[in-house]
Structures are given as C-alpha cells and as structure tokens.
Coordinates of C-alpha atoms and ligand atoms in Angstrom, one line a residue:
X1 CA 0.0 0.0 0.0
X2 CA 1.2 3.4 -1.0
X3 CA 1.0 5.8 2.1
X4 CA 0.6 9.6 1.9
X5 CA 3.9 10.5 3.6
X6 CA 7.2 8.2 3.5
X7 CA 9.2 8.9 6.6
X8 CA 12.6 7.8 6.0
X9 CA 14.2 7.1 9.7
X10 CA 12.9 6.7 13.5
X11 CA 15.2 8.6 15.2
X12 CA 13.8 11.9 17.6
X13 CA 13.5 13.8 13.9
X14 CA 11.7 11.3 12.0
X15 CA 9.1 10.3 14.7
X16 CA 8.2 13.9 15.7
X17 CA 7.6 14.3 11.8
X18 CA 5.1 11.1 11.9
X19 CA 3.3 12.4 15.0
X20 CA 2.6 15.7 13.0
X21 CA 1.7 14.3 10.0
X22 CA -0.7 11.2 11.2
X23 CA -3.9 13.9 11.1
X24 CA -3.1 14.7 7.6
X25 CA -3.0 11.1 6.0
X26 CA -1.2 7.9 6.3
X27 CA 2.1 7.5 7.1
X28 CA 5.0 4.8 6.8
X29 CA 8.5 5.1 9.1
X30 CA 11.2 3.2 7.9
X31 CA 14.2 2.9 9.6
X32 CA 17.2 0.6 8.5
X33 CA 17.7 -2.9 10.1
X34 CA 16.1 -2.2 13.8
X35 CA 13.7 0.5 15.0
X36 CA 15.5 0.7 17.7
X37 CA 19.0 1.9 16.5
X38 CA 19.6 5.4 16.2
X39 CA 21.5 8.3 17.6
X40 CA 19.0 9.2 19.6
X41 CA 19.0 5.5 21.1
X42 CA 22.9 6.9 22.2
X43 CA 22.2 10.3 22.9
X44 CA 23.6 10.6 27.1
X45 CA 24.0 14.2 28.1
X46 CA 21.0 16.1 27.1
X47 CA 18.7 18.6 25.7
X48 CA 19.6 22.3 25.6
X49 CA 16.8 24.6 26.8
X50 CA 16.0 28.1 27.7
X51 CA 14.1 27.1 30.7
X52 CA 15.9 27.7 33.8
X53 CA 15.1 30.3 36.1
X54 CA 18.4 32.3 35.3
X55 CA 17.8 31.8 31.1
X56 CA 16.8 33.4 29.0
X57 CA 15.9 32.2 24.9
X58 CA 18.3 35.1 23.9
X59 CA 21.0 34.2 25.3
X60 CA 20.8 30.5 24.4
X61 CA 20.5 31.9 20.7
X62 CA 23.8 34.1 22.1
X63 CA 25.7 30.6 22.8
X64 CA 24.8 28.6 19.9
X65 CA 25.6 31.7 17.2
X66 CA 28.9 31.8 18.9
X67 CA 29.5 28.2 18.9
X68 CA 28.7 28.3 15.0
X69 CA 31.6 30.7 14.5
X70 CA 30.2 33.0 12.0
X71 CA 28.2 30.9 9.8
X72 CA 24.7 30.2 11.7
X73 CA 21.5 30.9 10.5
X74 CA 19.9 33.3 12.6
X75 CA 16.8 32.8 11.9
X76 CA 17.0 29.0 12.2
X77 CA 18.7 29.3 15.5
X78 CA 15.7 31.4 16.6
X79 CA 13.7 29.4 15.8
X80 CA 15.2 26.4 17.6
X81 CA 15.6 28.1 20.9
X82 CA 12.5 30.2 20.4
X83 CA 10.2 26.8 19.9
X84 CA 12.5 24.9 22.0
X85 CA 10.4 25.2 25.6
X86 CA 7.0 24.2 23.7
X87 CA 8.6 21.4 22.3
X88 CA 9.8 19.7 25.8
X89 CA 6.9 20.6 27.5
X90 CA 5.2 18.3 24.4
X91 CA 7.4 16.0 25.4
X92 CA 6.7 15.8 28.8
X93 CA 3.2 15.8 27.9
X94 CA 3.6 12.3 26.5
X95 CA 5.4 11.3 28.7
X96 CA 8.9 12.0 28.9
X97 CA 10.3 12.2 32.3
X98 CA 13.4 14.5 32.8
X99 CA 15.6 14.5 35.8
X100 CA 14.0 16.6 38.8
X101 CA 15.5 18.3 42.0
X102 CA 12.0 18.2 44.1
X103 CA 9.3 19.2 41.2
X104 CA 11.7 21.4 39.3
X105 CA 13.8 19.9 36.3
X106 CA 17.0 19.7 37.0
X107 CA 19.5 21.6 34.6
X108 CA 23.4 20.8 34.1
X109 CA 25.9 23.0 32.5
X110 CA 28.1 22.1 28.8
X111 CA 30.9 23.3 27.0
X112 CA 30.2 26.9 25.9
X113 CA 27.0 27.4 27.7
X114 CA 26.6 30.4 29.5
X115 CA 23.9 28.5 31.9
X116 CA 22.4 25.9 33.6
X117 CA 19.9 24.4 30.7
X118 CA 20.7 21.5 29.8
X119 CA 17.8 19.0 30.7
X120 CA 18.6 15.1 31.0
X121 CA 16.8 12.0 32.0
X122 CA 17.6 8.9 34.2
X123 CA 20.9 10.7 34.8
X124 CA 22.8 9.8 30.9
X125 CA 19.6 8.2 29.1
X126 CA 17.9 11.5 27.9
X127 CA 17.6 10.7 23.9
X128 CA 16.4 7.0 24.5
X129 CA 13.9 8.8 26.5
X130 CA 12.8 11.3 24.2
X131 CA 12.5 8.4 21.5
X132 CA 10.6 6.2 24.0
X133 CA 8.1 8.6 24.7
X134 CA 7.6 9.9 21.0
X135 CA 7.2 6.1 19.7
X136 CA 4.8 5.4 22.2
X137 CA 3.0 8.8 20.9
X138 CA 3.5 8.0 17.2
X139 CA 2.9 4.1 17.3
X140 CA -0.9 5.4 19.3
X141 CA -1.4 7.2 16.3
X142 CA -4.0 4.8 13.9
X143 CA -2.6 6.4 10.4
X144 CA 0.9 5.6 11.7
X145 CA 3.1 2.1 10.5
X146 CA 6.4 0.9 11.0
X147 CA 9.0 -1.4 9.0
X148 CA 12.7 -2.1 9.6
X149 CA 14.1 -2.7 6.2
X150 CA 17.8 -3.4 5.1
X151 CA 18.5 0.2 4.2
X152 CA 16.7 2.5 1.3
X153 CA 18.9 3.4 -1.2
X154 CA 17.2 4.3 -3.6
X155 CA 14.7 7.5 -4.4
X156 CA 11.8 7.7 -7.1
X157 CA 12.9 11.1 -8.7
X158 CA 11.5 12.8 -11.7
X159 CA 11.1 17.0 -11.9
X160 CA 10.7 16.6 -7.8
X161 CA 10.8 13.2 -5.1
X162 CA 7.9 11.2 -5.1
X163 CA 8.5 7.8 -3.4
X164 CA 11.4 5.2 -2.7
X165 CA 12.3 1.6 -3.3
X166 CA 11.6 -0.7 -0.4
X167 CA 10.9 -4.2 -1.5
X168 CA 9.2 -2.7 -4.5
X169 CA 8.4 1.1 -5.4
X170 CA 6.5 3.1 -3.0
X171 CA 5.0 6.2 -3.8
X172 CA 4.0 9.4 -1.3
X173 CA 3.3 12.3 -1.8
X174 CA 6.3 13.6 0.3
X175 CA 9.1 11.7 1.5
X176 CA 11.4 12.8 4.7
X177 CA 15.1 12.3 4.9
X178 CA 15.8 11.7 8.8
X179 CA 18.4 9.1 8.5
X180 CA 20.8 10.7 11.2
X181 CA 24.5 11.7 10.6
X182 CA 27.6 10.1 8.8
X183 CA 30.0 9.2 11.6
X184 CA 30.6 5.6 10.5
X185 CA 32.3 6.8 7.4
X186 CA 35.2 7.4 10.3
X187 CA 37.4 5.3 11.6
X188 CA 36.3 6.1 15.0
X189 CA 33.1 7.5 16.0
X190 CA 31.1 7.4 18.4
X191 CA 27.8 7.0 15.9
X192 CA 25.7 3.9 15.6
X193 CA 26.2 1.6 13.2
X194 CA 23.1 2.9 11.0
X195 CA 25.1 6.1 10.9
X196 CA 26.6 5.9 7.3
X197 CA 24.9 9.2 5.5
X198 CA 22.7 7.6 3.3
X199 CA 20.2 10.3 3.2
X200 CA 22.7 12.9 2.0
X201 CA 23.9 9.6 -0.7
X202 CA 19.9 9.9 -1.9
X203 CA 19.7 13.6 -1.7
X204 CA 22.4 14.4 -3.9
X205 CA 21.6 11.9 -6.0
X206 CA 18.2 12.8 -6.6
X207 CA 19.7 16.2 -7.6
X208 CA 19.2 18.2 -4.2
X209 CA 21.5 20.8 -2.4
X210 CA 24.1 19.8 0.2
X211 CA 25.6 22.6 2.4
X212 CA 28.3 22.9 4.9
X213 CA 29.0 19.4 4.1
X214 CA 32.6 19.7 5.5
X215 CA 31.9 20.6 9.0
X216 CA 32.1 17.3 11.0
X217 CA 32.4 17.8 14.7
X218 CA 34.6 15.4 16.3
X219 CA 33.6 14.7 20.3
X220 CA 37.0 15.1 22.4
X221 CA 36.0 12.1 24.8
X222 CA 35.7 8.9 23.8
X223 CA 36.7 6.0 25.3
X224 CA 39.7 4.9 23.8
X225 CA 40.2 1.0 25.3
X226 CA 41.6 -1.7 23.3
X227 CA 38.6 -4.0 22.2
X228 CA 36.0 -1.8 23.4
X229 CA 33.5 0.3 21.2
X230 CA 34.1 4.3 21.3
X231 CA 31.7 4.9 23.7
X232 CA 31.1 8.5 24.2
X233 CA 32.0 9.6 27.6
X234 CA 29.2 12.6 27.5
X235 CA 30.2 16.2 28.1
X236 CA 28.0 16.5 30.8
X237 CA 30.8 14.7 32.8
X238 CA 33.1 17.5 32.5
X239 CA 30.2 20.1 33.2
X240 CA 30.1 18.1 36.5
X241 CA 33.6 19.0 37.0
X242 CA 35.9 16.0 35.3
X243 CA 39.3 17.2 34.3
X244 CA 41.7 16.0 31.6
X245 CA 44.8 15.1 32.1
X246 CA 48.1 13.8 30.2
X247 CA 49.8 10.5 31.8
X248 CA 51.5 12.5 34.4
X249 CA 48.9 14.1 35.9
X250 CA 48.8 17.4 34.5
X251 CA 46.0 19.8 32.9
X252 CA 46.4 20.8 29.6
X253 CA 43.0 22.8 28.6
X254 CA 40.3 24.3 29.4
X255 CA 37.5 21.4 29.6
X256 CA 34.4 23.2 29.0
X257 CA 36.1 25.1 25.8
X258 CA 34.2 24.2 22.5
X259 CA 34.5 21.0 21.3
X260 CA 36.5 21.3 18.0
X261 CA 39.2 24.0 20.6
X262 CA 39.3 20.7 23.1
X263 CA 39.6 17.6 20.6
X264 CA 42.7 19.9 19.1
X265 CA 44.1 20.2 22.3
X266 CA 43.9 16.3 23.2
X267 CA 45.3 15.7 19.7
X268 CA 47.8 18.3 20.1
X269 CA 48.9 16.5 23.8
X270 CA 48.6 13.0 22.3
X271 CA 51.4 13.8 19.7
X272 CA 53.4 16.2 22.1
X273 CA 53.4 12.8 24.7
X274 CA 53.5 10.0 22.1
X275 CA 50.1 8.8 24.0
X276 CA 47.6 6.7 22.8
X277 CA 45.2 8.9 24.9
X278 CA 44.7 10.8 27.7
X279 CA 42.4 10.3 30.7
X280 CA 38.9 11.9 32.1
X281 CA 39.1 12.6 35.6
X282 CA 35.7 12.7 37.7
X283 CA 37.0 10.3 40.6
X284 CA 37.3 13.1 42.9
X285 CA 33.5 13.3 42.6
X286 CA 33.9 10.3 44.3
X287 CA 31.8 7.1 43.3
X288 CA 28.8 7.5 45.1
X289 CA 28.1 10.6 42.8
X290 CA 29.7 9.3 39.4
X291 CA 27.4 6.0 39.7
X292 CA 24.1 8.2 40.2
X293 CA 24.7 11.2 38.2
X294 CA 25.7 8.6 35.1
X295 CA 24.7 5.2 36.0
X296 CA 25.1 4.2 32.2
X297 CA 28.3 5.8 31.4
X298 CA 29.4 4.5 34.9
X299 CA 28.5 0.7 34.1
X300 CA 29.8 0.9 30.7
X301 CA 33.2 1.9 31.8
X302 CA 33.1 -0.7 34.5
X303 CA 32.7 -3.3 32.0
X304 CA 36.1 -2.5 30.3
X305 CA 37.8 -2.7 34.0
X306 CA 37.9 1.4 34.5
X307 CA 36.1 2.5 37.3
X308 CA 35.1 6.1 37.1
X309 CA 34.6 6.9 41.0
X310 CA 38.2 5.8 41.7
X311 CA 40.2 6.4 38.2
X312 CA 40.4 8.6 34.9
X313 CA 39.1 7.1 31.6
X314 CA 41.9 6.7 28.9
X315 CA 39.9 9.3 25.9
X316 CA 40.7 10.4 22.4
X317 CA 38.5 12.2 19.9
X318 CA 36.0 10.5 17.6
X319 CA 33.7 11.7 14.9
X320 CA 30.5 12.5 16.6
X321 CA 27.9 14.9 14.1
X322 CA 27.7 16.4 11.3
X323 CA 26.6 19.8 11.2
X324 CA 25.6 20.0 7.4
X325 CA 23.8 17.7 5.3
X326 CA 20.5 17.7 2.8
X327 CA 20.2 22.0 2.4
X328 CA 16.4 23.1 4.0
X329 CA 14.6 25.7 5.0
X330 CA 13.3 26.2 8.0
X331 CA 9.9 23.5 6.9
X332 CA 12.4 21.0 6.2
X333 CA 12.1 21.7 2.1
X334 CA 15.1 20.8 0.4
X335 CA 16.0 22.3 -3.1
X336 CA 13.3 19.1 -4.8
X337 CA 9.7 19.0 -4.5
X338 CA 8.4 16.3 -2.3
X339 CA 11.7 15.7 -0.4
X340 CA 12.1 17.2 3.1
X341 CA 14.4 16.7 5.3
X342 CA 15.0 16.9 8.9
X343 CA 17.2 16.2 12.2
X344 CA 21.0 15.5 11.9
X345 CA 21.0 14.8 8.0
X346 CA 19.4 18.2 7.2
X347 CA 21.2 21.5 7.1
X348 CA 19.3 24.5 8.3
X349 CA 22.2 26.1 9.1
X350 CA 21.4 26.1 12.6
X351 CA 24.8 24.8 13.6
X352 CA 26.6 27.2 11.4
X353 CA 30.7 25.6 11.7
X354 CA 29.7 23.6 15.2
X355 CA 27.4 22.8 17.0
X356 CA 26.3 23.7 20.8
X357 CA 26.5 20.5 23.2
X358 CA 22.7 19.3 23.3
X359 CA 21.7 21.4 20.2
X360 CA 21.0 18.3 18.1
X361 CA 18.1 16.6 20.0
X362 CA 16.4 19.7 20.1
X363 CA 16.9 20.4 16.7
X364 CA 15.2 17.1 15.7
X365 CA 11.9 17.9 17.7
X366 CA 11.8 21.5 16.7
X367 CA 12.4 21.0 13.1
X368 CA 11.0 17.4 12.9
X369 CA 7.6 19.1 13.5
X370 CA 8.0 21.9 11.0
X371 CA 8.9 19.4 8.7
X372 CA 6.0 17.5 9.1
X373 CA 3.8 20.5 9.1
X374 CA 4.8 21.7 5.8
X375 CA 4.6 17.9 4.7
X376 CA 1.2 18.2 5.2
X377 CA 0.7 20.9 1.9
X378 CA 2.5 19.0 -0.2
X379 CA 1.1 17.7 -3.2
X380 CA 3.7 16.2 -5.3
X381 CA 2.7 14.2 -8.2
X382 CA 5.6 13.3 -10.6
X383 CA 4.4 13.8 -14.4
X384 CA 3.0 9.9 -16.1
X385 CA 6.3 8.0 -17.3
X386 CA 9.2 10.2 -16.1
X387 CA 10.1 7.8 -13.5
X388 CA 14.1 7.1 -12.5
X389 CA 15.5 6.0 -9.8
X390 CA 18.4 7.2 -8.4
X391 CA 20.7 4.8 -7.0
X392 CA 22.8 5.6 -4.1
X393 CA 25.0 3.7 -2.0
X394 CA 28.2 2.3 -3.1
X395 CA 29.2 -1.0 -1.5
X396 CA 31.3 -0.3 1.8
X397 CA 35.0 -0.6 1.1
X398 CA 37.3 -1.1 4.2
X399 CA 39.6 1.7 3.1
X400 CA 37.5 4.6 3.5
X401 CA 36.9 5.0 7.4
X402 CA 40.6 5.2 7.8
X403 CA 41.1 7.6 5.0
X404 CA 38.1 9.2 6.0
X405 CA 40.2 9.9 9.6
X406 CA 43.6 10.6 8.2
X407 CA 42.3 13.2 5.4
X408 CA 38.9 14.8 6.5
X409 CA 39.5 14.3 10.1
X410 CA 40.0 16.8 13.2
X411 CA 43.1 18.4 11.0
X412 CA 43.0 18.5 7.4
X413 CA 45.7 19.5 4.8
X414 CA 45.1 20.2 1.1
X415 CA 47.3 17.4 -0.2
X416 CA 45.4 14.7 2.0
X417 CA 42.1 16.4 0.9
X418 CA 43.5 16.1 -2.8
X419 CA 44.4 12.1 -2.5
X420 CA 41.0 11.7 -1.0
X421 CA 39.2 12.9 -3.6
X422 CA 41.0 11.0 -6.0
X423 CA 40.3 8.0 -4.0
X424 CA 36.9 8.3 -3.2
X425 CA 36.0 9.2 -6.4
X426 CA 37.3 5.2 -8.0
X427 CA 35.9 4.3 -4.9
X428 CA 32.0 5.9 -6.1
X429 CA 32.1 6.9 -2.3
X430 CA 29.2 9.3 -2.9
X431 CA 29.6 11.1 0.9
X432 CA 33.1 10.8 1.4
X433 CA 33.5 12.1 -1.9
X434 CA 31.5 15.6 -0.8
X435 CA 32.9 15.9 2.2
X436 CA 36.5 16.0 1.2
X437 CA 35.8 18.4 -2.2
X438 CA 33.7 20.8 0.4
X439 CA 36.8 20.9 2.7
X440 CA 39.2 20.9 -0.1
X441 CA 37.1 24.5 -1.6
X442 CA 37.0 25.8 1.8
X443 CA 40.2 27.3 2.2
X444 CA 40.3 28.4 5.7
X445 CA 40.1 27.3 9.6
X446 CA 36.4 27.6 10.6
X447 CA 34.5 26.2 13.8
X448 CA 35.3 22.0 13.1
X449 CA 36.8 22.9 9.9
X450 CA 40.7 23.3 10.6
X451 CA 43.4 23.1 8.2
X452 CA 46.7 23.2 9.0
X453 CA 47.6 25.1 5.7
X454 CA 45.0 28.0 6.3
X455 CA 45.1 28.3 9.8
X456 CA 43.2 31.6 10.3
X457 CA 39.0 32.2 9.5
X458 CA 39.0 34.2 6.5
X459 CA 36.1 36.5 5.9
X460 CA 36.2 35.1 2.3
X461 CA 34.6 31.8 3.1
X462 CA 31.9 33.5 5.7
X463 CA 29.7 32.1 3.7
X464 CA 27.9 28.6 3.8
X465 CA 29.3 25.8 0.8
X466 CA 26.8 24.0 -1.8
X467 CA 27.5 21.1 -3.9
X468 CA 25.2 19.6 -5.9
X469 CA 25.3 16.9 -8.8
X470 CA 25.4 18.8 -11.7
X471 CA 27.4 21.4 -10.4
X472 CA 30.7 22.0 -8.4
X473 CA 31.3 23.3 -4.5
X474 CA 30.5 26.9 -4.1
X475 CA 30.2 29.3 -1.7
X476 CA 26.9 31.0 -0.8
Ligands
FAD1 C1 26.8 8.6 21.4 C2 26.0 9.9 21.0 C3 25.7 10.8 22.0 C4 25.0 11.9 21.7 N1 24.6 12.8 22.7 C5 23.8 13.8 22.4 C6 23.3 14.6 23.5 O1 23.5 14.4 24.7 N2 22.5 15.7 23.1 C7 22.2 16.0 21.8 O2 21.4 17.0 21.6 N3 22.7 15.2 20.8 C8 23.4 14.2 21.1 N4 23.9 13.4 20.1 C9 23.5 13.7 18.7 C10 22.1 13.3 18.5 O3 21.8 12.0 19.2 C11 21.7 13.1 17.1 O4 22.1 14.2 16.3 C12 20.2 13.0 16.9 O5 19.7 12.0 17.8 C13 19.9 12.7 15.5 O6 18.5 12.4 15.4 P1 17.9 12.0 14.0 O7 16.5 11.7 14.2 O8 18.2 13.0 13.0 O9 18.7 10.7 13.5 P2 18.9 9.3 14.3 O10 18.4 9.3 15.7 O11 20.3 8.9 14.1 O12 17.9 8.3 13.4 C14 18.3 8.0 12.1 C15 17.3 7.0 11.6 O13 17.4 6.8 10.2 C16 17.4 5.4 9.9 N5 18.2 5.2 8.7 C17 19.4 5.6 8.4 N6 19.8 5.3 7.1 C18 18.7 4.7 6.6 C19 18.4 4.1 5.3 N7 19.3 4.0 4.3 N8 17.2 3.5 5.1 C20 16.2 3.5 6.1 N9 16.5 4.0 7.4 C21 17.7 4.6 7.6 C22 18.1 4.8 11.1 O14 17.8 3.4 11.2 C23 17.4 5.6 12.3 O15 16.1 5.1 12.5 C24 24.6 12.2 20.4 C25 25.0 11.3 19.4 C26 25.7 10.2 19.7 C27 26.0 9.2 18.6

C-alpha cells in the first residue's frame, strides 16, 4: 500500500515528523535494520533549553551563534531556541520524564554554555527517552506504521521526489530524509552503526542541495580502550567537574572550551606525549556521585575494568555529528519538491561551523515538527512516465573509514584532501567524496573545519558551501 507521507528514519527527527503528519493522512516510518537503533538511542547528556530560572531564549541563541563561529542561521537558531520550551513541554506531555531536584527539572551546565539548561533523564539516558516517549505517541497514532528494512537506497525522482524503493516502489506524496548523521564513514566514532549518510547519498543523488557538508564535529571524549566500542564519555561529565589530564597528571585545557578547541588540544597532547590517549578525571567526585549522576556511562566503563569513582578514563576524539547535510529551510524543504528533510541529516544552518552541546536533539523535535507540518501541503505528483531511480549507496570498502580519519578528520591539509578525492572518487564513495571536495574548496580554519595550511577564518569563506550533482562546490 502506497502511504501519503514516506518517513525515511525513527530517530527523535523522524518520529516527531510522523506524530505531526498522522492527522493529515497515512504515514510509513522506515528505519534501517532495527527500530530501535539510532542516535538518539545513544544520545547521554541532554537537551539544551532556555528554561531555567536564570535563562533566558536570547541568550541561548547568544551561545549557539557563537559556537557556530560566524556561519549560523539566525533565523534558524531562533527558531530552535524560540520553539525549544514548547517542544519539551510536548514531550513531557507524552510522557517524557526528565531528571527533577523536588518538582523542578533539574538543569546541568556544557561546553560553551553560559547556563544551567541542559535537561537530561535517568541521569545519561535523555535521547532513548525522548524516542521512547515519541514512539509510544506515534505508534498510538491509527494512520501511523512501522518497518525495519535493510536500508533505502534508492529514491523515485522525476522533476521533484515522489516515493522510494523498499521491496518494491512506494510512492507518497512527500518523502522525509531523517536518517541521522555520517559518523561511521570514520574510523572512529562514536555513531551507531546505521550512521553511514545515506540520506545525504539519496539527496544528492536525486539532484538536491548539500551545504556545509565539510563541517564534522569530532567529540573530544571517547573511550579509547583496546577492544572496546568508542563509547562517548558525554560532556556532561566535564560540566560536572571532570578534568583531563596527560599520563603525568597534568592539565592541559580548558574542559568546558568548544568542542573542535578541546579535541585539538587532546590531539595536540597525544602527539606532544606520544600517547595513545589521555584520561577523564571525575574520581574526585567520588563514586557514590559518578554511579548516580551517570549510572550508564558508569557501568559501561566498569565493563572495560575502568572505574570512574576511583580512576580517569583513557579518551581520544572520535567523529561524533555532522553539522551540514541535505540544504532546507526552516519547513524542512530541500532544493526538490516532495523531499524534506529533517534532524542531523538536514542543514538549516542552525549549527553554522559547530554545534552547541545538546543542540541536536532539540533540533530534531523542533524541526521534525515543521517538517511535518509543511509535509502536510504537499502535493507532489511526478508527471506519467518520467520515473528514474536514483541509486545511491556504493558497496562499503574497508579503506574509507581510515582515509576518511587521516584526510577529512580533526586536521585537514590540502594534499590529504586532494588524495582523497582521488580516491573516493574510483571508490564511487558518494559522501566521502562531498565531504572531502567541500573541505578541499573551503580554504580556511572555521569552527570544526581546521586546516593546517589555512590556519586563520578568512572572511572570504563566511559564507555557507553548496554542492550539488550537476554542479561544483560553491560558496553562498
Ligand atoms: C553517542 C552519542 C551521544 C549523543 N549525545 C547527544 C546529546 O546528549 N544531546 C544531543 O542533543 N545530541 C546528542 N547526540 C547527537 C544526537 O543524538 C543526534 O544528532 C540525533 O539523535 C539525530 O537524530 P535524527 O532523528 O536526526 O537521527 P537518528 O536518531 O540517528 O535516526 C536515524 C534513523 O534513520 C534510519 N536510517 C538511516 N539510514 C537509513 C536508510 N538508508 N534506510 C532506512 N532508514 C535509515 C536509522 O535506522 C534511524 O532510525 C549524540 C549522538 C551520539 C552518537
């Protein structure tokens, strides 16, 4: 059965979509291989909010247009922080249930957050929370049905986007890209295995916009263990006071700094030591406090023989979120008719060069609505017999993560950036491929963005990168 509205992806973005659009018609969520596996499943720390007592929505716009380093969207970051407290208290409606001192929710501070707001939920659970209470919502919904499927890869595309290829062709009248972020094209990341890009693959295949594809932020603290997973050791601990330290002992930054300034500085240390790593220090917390406040991140650790009330994680930096993606406005339209796109695979620009700590969940709930709001109008119908579709996904090739880390990773250089290319292109590695031209074009050190052979932010490139299939990078 064709349904009116294809939503492609059941992470926080994709399911706030379905809840919107279920009055309008029927609707189909596909995710890839398990509904359950997402980044939202992973998501420990939070969900930035201007809700606090001492906050205010200005000056969380304030924070994240500084973290963005000169390229947000200030409408879209209004937007998200403007929308932001109607969101969660939708949320909590259906049933989420944030952290509480007493009655009141309970705020922590991030990296490069002027205040208290970020809001969490059985201590380092919050976006497996937020998804558990929007399933439920979505799943009560009649017009609303869920598959798992292998993975789409394919879009039906003729003057606009009007279905994609499951087991056969479905058609919709709009289709939504929420398919999450690209960190598995990394060599380490801290992503879930679904995490591979394929909705910017089908985007730009189908002929839509990608922006600010080069701006991937890398999280300075995973766990880096022999044999065990990068599991992200959330910011939230070093808003609760951890420290990092080199093998000796010694402080070497400033914790809460922005991300991309921090995972420098541990690469910078890990190459000044010869270190593998270097370690996450909460133990002076003590254990009591480290086993409550992050009972996951706590009992994860303890599996791999660290105990975080007593001893400092060994961490290194890990590709974590990509801050551009399909190009949208602020409904979720990309450059087609009948394709939207929202959460971590769109670009609004609300990120700008980096994203704020906690930024992302929000983002999917805020603009996972609109999306599905302006959904709602659409009305594509493709014209009889024009049909293609447009294949995406090359098969994986073993050599990319690692090229992906030495060439497009925290620093970048334009001879790396130029071998990549080169090999990603034999390689058809559609995403790869756009990431390293973007970064390549952008000839400056921006935000994530830093190249080592154009150090400084030049006002040049203040401007936000577009690539599309039938034409090259440019700047706009
Ligand atoms: C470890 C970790 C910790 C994080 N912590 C935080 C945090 O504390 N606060 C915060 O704001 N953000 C955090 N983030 C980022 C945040 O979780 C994500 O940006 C956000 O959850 C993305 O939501 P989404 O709905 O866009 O995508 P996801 O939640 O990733 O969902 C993507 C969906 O698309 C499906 N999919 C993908 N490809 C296909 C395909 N080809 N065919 C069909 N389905 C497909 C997947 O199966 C999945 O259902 C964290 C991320 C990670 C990895």
């Amino acid at each position: 059965m064709n349904p009116d509205f294809l939503v492609i992806g059941a992470g926080v973005a994709g399911l706030r979509a379905a809840i919107e659009l279920a009055e309008a018609g029927t609707v189909l969520v596909v995710a890839k291989d398990s509904l359950r596996e997402s980044s939202s499943e992973y998501a420990q720390g939070g969900i930035a909010v201007a809700l606090s007592d001492d906050d205010e929505v200005a000056l969380h716009e304030q924070d994240t247009m500084r973290a963005g380093d000169g390229l947000c969207n200030l409408a879209a970051v209004r937007t998200l922080v403007e929308e932001g407290p109607a969101a969660i208290q939708e949320l909590i409606e259906w049933g989420a249930e944030f952290d509480r001192d007493g009655n009141r929710l309970a705020f922590t501070r991030e990296g490069a957050h002027s205040r208290n707001r970020v809001l969490h939920a059985h201590g380092d659970s919050t976006g497996r929370e937020i998804a558990r209470a929007l399933y439920h919502k979505a799943a009560s919904l009649a017009h609303v049905t869920f598959r798992s499927f292998a993975a789409i890869t394919e879009l039906l595309v003729s003057e606009g986007v009007y279905g994609a290829v499951l087991d056969e062709p479905i058609h919709a009248r709009a289709v939504l890209l929420a398919t999450g972020g690209l960190g598995r094209l990394y060599l380490h990341t801290t992503n879930p295995e679904v995490a591979t890009g394929d909705g910017v693959a089908m985007g730009y295949h189908a002929g839509a916009e990608i922006s600010d594809i080069e701006f991937v932020q890398f999280h300075p603290t995973a766990l880096a263990l022999e044999g065990a997973p990068n599991f992200l050791l959330s910011e939230a601990l070093r808003g609760e006071g951890a420290l990092l330290k080199n093998a000796s002992g010694e402080r070497f930054t400033e914790e809460l700094a922005p991300r991309d300034v921090v995972a420098r500085a541990i690469v910078n240390e890990m190459r000044r030591t010869g270190a593998p790593h270097v370690l996450l220090d909460l133990s002076h917390r003590g254990e009591q406090f480290v086993r409550e406040r992050f009972p996951r991140i706590f009992e994860t650790c303890l599996r791999y023989g660290i105990n975080l009330g007593r001893e400092g994680a060994p961490v290194a930096p890990a590709a974590h979120y990509a801050m551009g993606g399909v190009r949208t406005d602020l409904d979720g339209r990309t450059t087609l008719p009948g394709l939207f796109a929202a959460g971590e695979v769109a670009c609004t620009g609300v990120h700008g060069a980096n994203r704020l700590a906690s930024n992302s969940l929000l983002e999917g709930v805020v603009f996972g609505k609109r999306a599905g709001r302006a959904m709602r109008e659409a009305g594509f119908r493709p014209a009889v017999g024009s049909a293609v579709a447009s294949r995406t996904l090359p098969p994986p090739d073993a050599a990319i993560p690692r090229l992906m880390w030495e060439h497009c990773g925290i620093v970048r250089a334009a001879e790396g950036l130029q071998k990549a290319c080169e090999e990603f292109e034999s390689l058809h590695a559609t995403v790869p491929l756009l990431i390293a031209r973007c970064a390549l074009a952008r000839r400056e050190s921006r935000g994530a963005h830093f190249r080592a052979d154009y150090p400084i932010k030049s006002d040049q490139y203040a401007r936000h990168s577009i690539i599309r299939k039938d034409a090259c990078v440019t700047f706009a």
